[in-house]
JSON list of C-alpha atoms in Angstrom, two decimals:
[
{"chain": "C", "resi": 1, "resn": "GLU", "atom": "CA", "xyz": [28.68, 29.68, -7.40]},
{"chain": "C", "resi": 2, "resn": "VAL", "atom": "CA", "xyz": [26.38, 32.38, -6.51]},
{"chain": "C", "resi": 3, "resn": "GLN", "atom": "CA", "xyz": [29.21, 35.49, -7.36]},
{"chain": "C", "resi": 4, "resn": "LEU", "atom": "CA", "xyz": [28.61, 39.07, -6.70]},
{"chain": "C", "resi": 5, "resn": "GLN", "atom": "CA", "xyz": [31.36, 41.82, -7.88]},
{"chain": "C", "resi": 6, "resn": "ALA", "atom": "CA", "xyz": [31.17, 44.99, -7.38]},
{"chain": "C", "resi": 7, "resn": "SER", "atom": "CA", "xyz": [33.20, 48.31, -8.27]},
{"chain": "C", "resi": 8, "resn": "GLY", "atom": "CA", "xyz": [33.33, 51.59, -9.33]},
{"chain": "C", "resi": 9, "resn": "GLY", "atom": "CA", "xyz": [34.41, 53.30, -6.54]},
{"chain": "C", "resi": 10, "resn": "GLY", "atom": "CA", "xyz": [37.16, 56.18, -5.69]},
{"chain": "C", "resi": 11, "resn": "SER", "atom": "CA", "xyz": [37.81, 59.29, -4.71]},
{"chain": "C", "resi": 12, "resn": "VAL", "atom": "CA", "xyz": [36.09, 62.52, -5.50]},
{"chain": "C", "resi": 13, "resn": "HIS", "atom": "CA", "xyz": [34.81, 66.43, -4.01]},
{"chain": "C", "resi": 14, "resn": "PRO", "atom": "CA", "xyz": [31.78, 66.80, -2.33]},
{"chain": "C", "resi": 15, "resn": "GLY", "atom": "CA", "xyz": [28.74, 67.22, -5.05]},
{"chain": "C", "resi": 16, "resn": "GLU", "atom": "CA", "xyz": [30.51, 65.36, -7.60]},
{"chain": "C", "resi": 17, "resn": "SER", "atom": "CA", "xyz": [29.38, 61.95, -9.02]},
{"chain": "C", "resi": 18, "resn": "LEU", "atom": "CA", "xyz": [30.61, 58.44, -9.07]},
{"chain": "C", "resi": 19, "resn": "THR", "atom": "CA", "xyz": [28.72, 54.96, -10.58]},
{"chain": "C", "resi": 20, "resn": "LEU", "atom": "CA", "xyz": [29.08, 52.07, -8.70]},
{"chain": "C", "resi": 21, "resn": "SER", "atom": "CA", "xyz": [28.34, 48.87, -10.84]},
{"chain": "C", "resi": 22, "resn": "CYS", "atom": "CA", "xyz": [27.83, 44.98, -9.58]},
{"chain": "C", "resi": 23, "resn": "THR", "atom": "CA", "xyz": [28.28, 42.19, -12.15]},
{"chain": "C", "resi": 24, "resn": "VAL", "atom": "CA", "xyz": [26.41, 39.25, -10.64]},
{"chain": "C", "resi": 25, "resn": "SER", "atom": "CA", "xyz": [26.89, 35.78, -12.14]},
{"chain": "C", "resi": 26, "resn": "GLY", "atom": "CA", "xyz": [25.63, 31.57, -10.49]},
{"chain": "C", "resi": 27, "resn": "PHE", "atom": "CA", "xyz": [21.97, 32.72, -10.54]},
{"chain": "C", "resi": 28, "resn": "THR", "atom": "CA", "xyz": [19.01, 33.95, -12.39]},
{"chain": "C", "resi": 29, "resn": "PHE", "atom": "CA", "xyz": [19.37, 37.20, -11.54]},
{"chain": "C", "resi": 30, "resn": "ASP", "atom": "CA", "xyz": [15.51, 38.21, -12.48]},
{"chain": "C", "resi": 31, "resn": "ASP", "atom": "CA", "xyz": [14.95, 35.67, -9.49]},
{"chain": "C", "resi": 32, "resn": "TYR", "atom": "CA", "xyz": [16.38, 37.52, -6.70]},
{"chain": "C", "resi": 33, "resn": "GLY", "atom": "CA", "xyz": [16.78, 41.71, -5.14]},
{"chain": "C", "resi": 34, "resn": "ILE", "atom": "CA", "xyz": [20.29, 43.32, -5.45]},
{"chain": "C", "resi": 35, "resn": "GLY", "atom": "CA", "xyz": [21.12, 45.30, -3.44]},
{"chain": "C", "resi": 36, "resn": "TRP", "atom": "CA", "xyz": [23.78, 47.72, -1.79]},
{"chain": "C", "resi": 37, "resn": "PHE", "atom": "CA", "xyz": [25.01, 48.40, 1.25]},
{"chain": "C", "resi": 38, "resn": "ARG", "atom": "CA", "xyz": [27.50, 50.58, 3.00]},
{"chain": "C", "resi": 39, "resn": "GLN", "atom": "CA", "xyz": [30.26, 50.43, 5.82]},
{"chain": "C", "resi": 40, "resn": "ALA", "atom": "CA", "xyz": [32.02, 53.11, 7.14]},
{"chain": "C", "resi": 41, "resn": "PRO", "atom": "CA", "xyz": [34.67, 53.04, 10.25]},
{"chain": "C", "resi": 42, "resn": "GLY", "atom": "CA", "xyz": [32.97, 53.55, 13.46]},
{"chain": "C", "resi": 43, "resn": "LYS", "atom": "CA", "xyz": [29.10, 53.15, 11.61]},
{"chain": "C", "resi": 44, "resn": "GLU", "atom": "CA", "xyz": [26.49, 50.72, 11.93]},
{"chain": "C", "resi": 45, "resn": "ARG", "atom": "CA", "xyz": [26.76, 49.72, 8.35]},
{"chain": "C", "resi": 46, "resn": "GLU", "atom": "CA", "xyz": [23.69, 51.07, 6.67]},
{"chain": "C", "resi": 47, "resn": "ARG", "atom": "CA", "xyz": [21.52, 49.93, 3.39]},
{"chain": "C", "resi": 48, "resn": "VAL", "atom": "CA", "xyz": [21.37, 52.40, 1.07]},
{"chain": "C", "resi": 49, "resn": "SER", "atom": "CA", "xyz": [19.24, 50.68, -2.02]},
{"chain": "C", "resi": 50, "resn": "CYS", "atom": "CA", "xyz": [17.72, 47.76, -4.03]},
{"chain": "C", "resi": 51, "resn": "ILE", "atom": "CA", "xyz": [16.29, 46.57, -6.88]},
{"chain": "C", "resi": 52, "resn": "SER", "atom": "CA", "xyz": [13.81, 44.09, -8.19]},
{"chain": "C", "resi": 53, "resn": "PRO", "atom": "CA", "xyz": [15.39, 43.15, -11.63]},
{"chain": "C", "resi": 54, "resn": "SER", "atom": "CA", "xyz": [12.32, 41.57, -12.82]},
{"chain": "C", "resi": 55, "resn": "ASP", "atom": "CA", "xyz": [10.00, 44.03, -12.92]},
{"chain": "C", "resi": 56, "resn": "GLY", "atom": "CA", "xyz": [12.32, 47.29, -11.87]},
{"chain": "C", "resi": 57, "resn": "THR", "atom": "CA", "xyz": [11.01, 48.33, -9.20]},
{"chain": "C", "resi": 58, "resn": "THR", "atom": "CA", "xyz": [14.03, 50.31, -6.37]},
{"chain": "C", "resi": 59, "resn": "TYR", "atom": "CA", "xyz": [14.14, 51.24, -2.49]},
{"chain": "C", "resi": 60, "resn": "TYR", "atom": "CA", "xyz": [16.10, 53.53, -1.32]},
{"chain": "C", "resi": 61, "resn": "ALA", "atom": "CA", "xyz": [17.36, 54.24, 2.24]},
{"chain": "C", "resi": 62, "resn": "ASP", "atom": "CA", "xyz": [16.65, 57.99, 3.42]},
{"chain": "C", "resi": 63, "resn": "SER", "atom": "CA", "xyz": [20.11, 59.18, 3.28]},
{"chain": "C", "resi": 64, "resn": "VAL", "atom": "CA", "xyz": [20.58, 58.92, -0.18]},
{"chain": "C", "resi": 65, "resn": "LYS", "atom": "CA", "xyz": [16.53, 59.24, -1.63]},
{"chain": "C", "resi": 66, "resn": "GLY", "atom": "CA", "xyz": [16.65, 62.16, -4.41]},
{"chain": "C", "resi": 67, "resn": "ARG", "atom": "CA", "xyz": [20.55, 61.45, -4.97]},
{"chain": "C", "resi": 68, "resn": "PHE", "atom": "CA", "xyz": [21.25, 58.16, -6.11]},
{"chain": "C", "resi": 69, "resn": "THR", "atom": "CA", "xyz": [19.56, 56.23, -8.28]},
{"chain": "C", "resi": 70, "resn": "ILE", "atom": "CA", "xyz": [20.05, 52.33, -8.69]},
{"chain": "C", "resi": 71, "resn": "SER", "atom": "CA", "xyz": [19.56, 50.58, -12.35]},
{"chain": "C", "resi": 72, "resn": "SER", "atom": "CA", "xyz": [20.03, 47.30, -13.55]},
{"chain": "C", "resi": 73, "resn": "ASP", "atom": "CA", "xyz": [20.47, 45.85, -17.21]},
{"chain": "C", "resi": 74, "resn": "ASN", "atom": "CA", "xyz": [19.88, 42.57, -19.23]},
{"chain": "C", "resi": 75, "resn": "THR", "atom": "CA", "xyz": [24.43, 42.41, -18.75]},
{"chain": "C", "resi": 76, "resn": "ASN", "atom": "CA", "xyz": [22.82, 41.06, -15.18]},
{"chain": "C", "resi": 77, "resn": "THR", "atom": "CA", "xyz": [24.55, 44.26, -14.25]},
{"chain": "C", "resi": 78, "resn": "VAL", "atom": "CA", "xyz": [23.18, 46.66, -11.27]},
{"chain": "C", "resi": 79, "resn": "TYR", "atom": "CA", "xyz": [23.94, 50.05, -11.32]},
{"chain": "C", "resi": 80, "resn": "LEU", "atom": "CA", "xyz": [24.37, 52.67, -8.89]},
{"chain": "C", "resi": 81, "resn": "GLN", "atom": "CA", "xyz": [24.56, 56.23, -9.94]},
{"chain": "C", "resi": 82, "resn": "MET", "atom": "CA", "xyz": [25.26, 58.27, -6.95]},
{"chain": "C", "resi": 83, "resn": "ASN", "atom": "CA", "xyz": [24.94, 62.09, -7.75]},
{"chain": "C", "resi": 84, "resn": "ASN", "atom": "CA", "xyz": [25.49, 65.43, -5.39]},
{"chain": "C", "resi": 85, "resn": "LEU", "atom": "CA", "xyz": [28.16, 62.90, -2.51]},
{"chain": "C", "resi": 86, "resn": "LYS", "atom": "CA", "xyz": [28.82, 63.98, 1.30]},
{"chain": "C", "resi": 87, "resn": "PRO", "atom": "CA", "xyz": [31.57, 63.35, 2.63]},
{"chain": "C", "resi": 88, "resn": "GLU", "atom": "CA", "xyz": [29.70, 61.02, 4.88]},
{"chain": "C", "resi": 89, "resn": "ASP", "atom": "CA", "xyz": [28.81, 58.57, 2.02]},
{"chain": "C", "resi": 90, "resn": "THR", "atom": "CA", "xyz": [32.33, 58.15, 2.60]},
{"chain": "C", "resi": 91, "resn": "ALA", "atom": "CA", "xyz": [32.24, 54.19, 3.20]},
{"chain": "C", "resi": 92, "resn": "VAL", "atom": "CA", "xyz": [32.93, 50.10, 1.61]},
{"chain": "C", "resi": 93, "resn": "TYR", "atom": "CA", "xyz": [29.61, 49.37, -0.88]},
{"chain": "C", "resi": 94, "resn": "TYR", "atom": "CA", "xyz": [28.86, 46.62, -1.26]},
{"chain": "C", "resi": 95, "resn": "CYS", "atom": "CA", "xyz": [26.65, 44.37, -3.43]},
{"chain": "C", "resi": 96, "resn": "GLY", "atom": "CA", "xyz": [24.28, 41.78, -2.09]},
{"chain": "C", "resi": 97, "resn": "GLN", "atom": "CA", "xyz": [21.77, 39.15, -3.68]},
{"chain": "C", "resi": 98, "resn": "ASP", "atom": "CA", "xyz": [18.32, 39.74, -1.43]},
{"chain": "C", "resi": 99, "resn": "ALA", "atom": "CA", "xyz": [16.29, 36.07, -1.67]},
{"chain": "C", "resi": 100, "resn": "SER", "atom": "CA", "xyz": [13.94, 38.68, -0.29]},
{"chain": "C", "resi": 101, "resn": "MET", "atom": "CA", "xyz": [13.67, 40.30, -2.90]},
{"chain": "C", "resi": 102, "resn": "CYS", "atom": "CA", "xyz": [13.87, 44.02, -0.68]},
{"chain": "C", "resi": 103, "resn": "LEU", "atom": "CA", "xyz": [11.70, 42.96, 2.17]},
{"chain": "C", "resi": 104, "resn": "TYR", "atom": "CA", "xyz": [14.08, 44.81, 4.35]},
{"chain": "C", "resi": 105, "resn": "TYR", "atom": "CA", "xyz": [13.30, 48.97, 2.93]},
{"chain": "C", "resi": 106, "resn": "ILE", "atom": "CA", "xyz": [9.43, 47.31, 2.92]},
{"chain": "C", "resi": 107, "resn": "ASP", "atom": "CA", "xyz": [9.18, 46.00, 6.62]},
{"chain": "C", "resi": 108, "resn": "HIS", "atom": "CA", "xyz": [11.89, 47.94, 8.79]},
{"chain": "C", "resi": 109, "resn": "THR", "atom": "CA", "xyz": [12.03, 44.91, 11.39]},
{"chain": "C", "resi": 110, "resn": "THR", "atom": "CA", "xyz": [13.66, 43.30, 9.40]},
{"chain": "C", "resi": 111, "resn": "PRO", "atom": "CA", "xyz": [16.77, 42.09, 10.54]},
{"chain": "C", "resi": 112, "resn": "PHE", "atom": "CA", "xyz": [19.97, 43.78, 8.25]},
{"chain": "C", "resi": 113, "resn": "TYR", "atom": "CA", "xyz": [20.76, 40.68, 7.01]},
{"chain": "C", "resi": 114, "resn": "TYR", "atom": "CA", "xyz": [17.69, 38.74, 5.68]},
{"chain": "C", "resi": 115, "resn": "GLY", "atom": "CA", "xyz": [17.51, 37.81, 2.57]},
{"chain": "C", "resi": 116, "resn": "MET", "atom": "CA", "xyz": [21.18, 38.58, 2.02]},
{"chain": "C", "resi": 117, "resn": "ASP", "atom": "CA", "xyz": [23.19, 35.05, 1.86]},
{"chain": "C", "resi": 118, "resn": "TYR", "atom": "CA", "xyz": [25.47, 35.92, -0.59]},
{"chain": "C", "resi": 119, "resn": "TRP", "atom": "CA", "xyz": [28.01, 39.37, -1.21]},
{"chain": "C", "resi": 120, "resn": "GLY", "atom": "CA", "xyz": [30.50, 40.49, -2.82]},
{"chain": "C", "resi": 121, "resn": "LYS", "atom": "CA", "xyz": [33.69, 42.56, -2.24]},
{"chain": "C", "resi": 122, "resn": "GLY", "atom": "CA", "xyz": [32.99, 45.48, -1.47]},
{"chain": "C", "resi": 123, "resn": "THR", "atom": "CA", "xyz": [34.55, 49.08, -3.43]},
{"chain": "C", "resi": 124, "resn": "GLN", "atom": "CA", "xyz": [35.98, 52.44, -1.44]},
{"chain": "C", "resi": 125, "resn": "VAL", "atom": "CA", "xyz": [33.73, 55.48, -1.82]},
{"chain": "C", "resi": 126, "resn": "THR", "atom": "CA", "xyz": [35.89, 58.76, -0.42]},
{"chain": "C", "resi": 127, "resn": "VAL", "atom": "CA", "xyz": [34.77, 61.83, -0.26]},
{"chain": "C", "resi": 128, "resn": "SER", "atom": "CA", "xyz": [36.34, 64.96, 0.36]},
{"chain": "C", "resi": 129, "resn": "SER", "atom": "CA", "xyz": [37.52, 68.13, 0.16]}
]
């Protein structure tokens, strides 16, 4: 059974940092991309980052580039280090299995959920002063 579990959310002030974790099971880690997307109330969902664990290739949305860092390790866990957080980063963050190996970031005509058949429960990130 494919499972992904995001954790690490919380409430912080602008400029502070958080690290989210996504623990996966039920599939071969290196055979898929693992991506993060977020959903804020009243806003469109947004893909924020993706990693290909097999070769470490990473991708970022322009809105988080330079502030967020995605990484993975050999415990089948993907991390999203979020620095210099802004109020507009407030959202529920989800991690998902990406069978397209992060194609969305290469070809922006790719539909939002393309390749993402599985994702876990989200974790809330709130950034406010």
